[in-house]
Amino acid sequence: MLILGIETSCDETGVALYDSDHGLLSHALFSQVEMHADYGGVVPELASRDHVRKLLPLCDQVLAEAGRTRADIDGIAYTAGPGLVGALMVGGSVAHALGFALGIPVLGVHHMEGHLLAPMLEENPPAFPFVALLVSGGHTQLVMVSGIGEYQLLGESVDDAAGEAFDKTAKMLGLDYPGGPRVSALAQAGRPGTYRFPRPMTDRPGLDFSFSGLKTYTLNTVTDAEERGALDEQVRADIALAFETAVVDTLVIKCRRALEQTGCKRLVVAGGVSANRSLRQALEAMAVKLRGGVFYARPEFCTDNGAMIAYAGCQRLLAGQRDGDRIVAVPRWPMDTLPPLGEPRDNGLAETAR
């Protein structure tokens, strides 16, 4: 089954072509980072307009690169949520229009399920069951995964996501958008031990996260250094390192706790923050101690992309799931409400999400 995957949940337009027999054939991504950098963050209306301009040319590009035509496509998967509703509607509209014209099934895919399954595109994919850490600008969650659509939420952030905290810390330190990678780059020059930031919610049982207090602690540290006239480039780097180390330690502590509580030996880490080198090194060291394994998507598939949507959509389309006549666009969508592969998709979702 040849599936066209479309990702337009935020500020990146991703398209991919996935074959159920031969794997990923081609993929393309256009990032709007440069445009949104002037505003210090994503402007939803501008994001939607740029998806309109870029989506169909990218579809044609991936088909040409794979040596296929639109007539060869057997199904279309698009991101239905969570995300910016205008951006989601662009992807859903194009997917349904193409599906109607070609007479093929269309399915809206959960964005975070796409991230969770992205490591399945690698040569050594994880086997079920496993614990997944989904960590990005909008989500920080620990999920027990028994199979596709078989998800149990173990813990999540009660306020800011880890990626969001990275972006806000970048602004405090005077760094440009996107902030996460810039904080990590600055942290490389930091002096270990100069500052020690708290590891939030690690001194109590449970698997929930909270990064709002850490963000406030960082702001107070920056403000104090400014008032003393000490906020030079080295101090900024020291603060960046202390912040990054606190986030990494918090995530590692919670992941270890989740693996021990579930008895799982496999950990999947997905989402934009999963590309962070310090996090990967710390989780791999933890896995060695627990005699387990850690699985990631390749760096280009850690951030939003069409390949993960094409793969996730392919599995569900093969199981017979598909949209009704209406476009599904769900800005907020709990992943544990998704049905397993063996069950039909709730078409009523389309009625309430349009």
C-alpha angles and dihedrals in degrees: 000000000000112000129191110210123203126191121187105142097128134341103334126078109211129180130175141169116222126184118202090216102037104028127225111002102177142341139185135190134193116194122205093198094115092053095048094043089079088063098042092241145017117312104206097210093050090047092054093048092050091051088055091054098044107034104078094041089053091050090054090046096055092045091051092047090052093045092240136122133217089261089065094059114107098186144355128228123191136176108265097177175051097020146075106331095221092050091047091051091055092056093042093049094051092045094051093044092052092043092052093047093048097038094234133130122269128201133188111224129207108249095220092047085057090054092045092053096041092097087062087074091067127092092248105040121182120257122231132290107051142138115249128206108202107193124170143122092290105027142045110175141150113213133183106222118198095165141326106314092008101109132155116189108226099176143336142182113285090205131357121020116234093250091050090052089052091053093048092048089053090057091050089054093047095250124149128248128302088051106182099070091041093054090050092048092050091047090063088075094047124115111239114239097016089114130013117203124195123266099227121226094356093112093066134057122265138063103257122119135216124188101164093088091048089052090052091048089053092050091051091050092050092046092050092051091049093051090052091048089239101116098114126145094274093052090048088054091048091052092047090052093047091050095047092046091051092051093046093047091049093051092046093049091051093045092051089049092050093050092048093048095048098037090231120145097194124078123188117199117195140163133063096298090055087079090067107117096210091053092049093050093049094047092048090052089050092049092053091055091049092044090237138118136251121211129196139173116248111272095260090057096046092081123053113303143155096239094070091049092048091051096045091044092049092057092051096041089052087054090055099256118141144149125269120231095292129081114249115221116164115173091188117033125159108223094216089068091068116110123239117255092262094059128074120254113255102251088193087076090071090054093058099035102056 
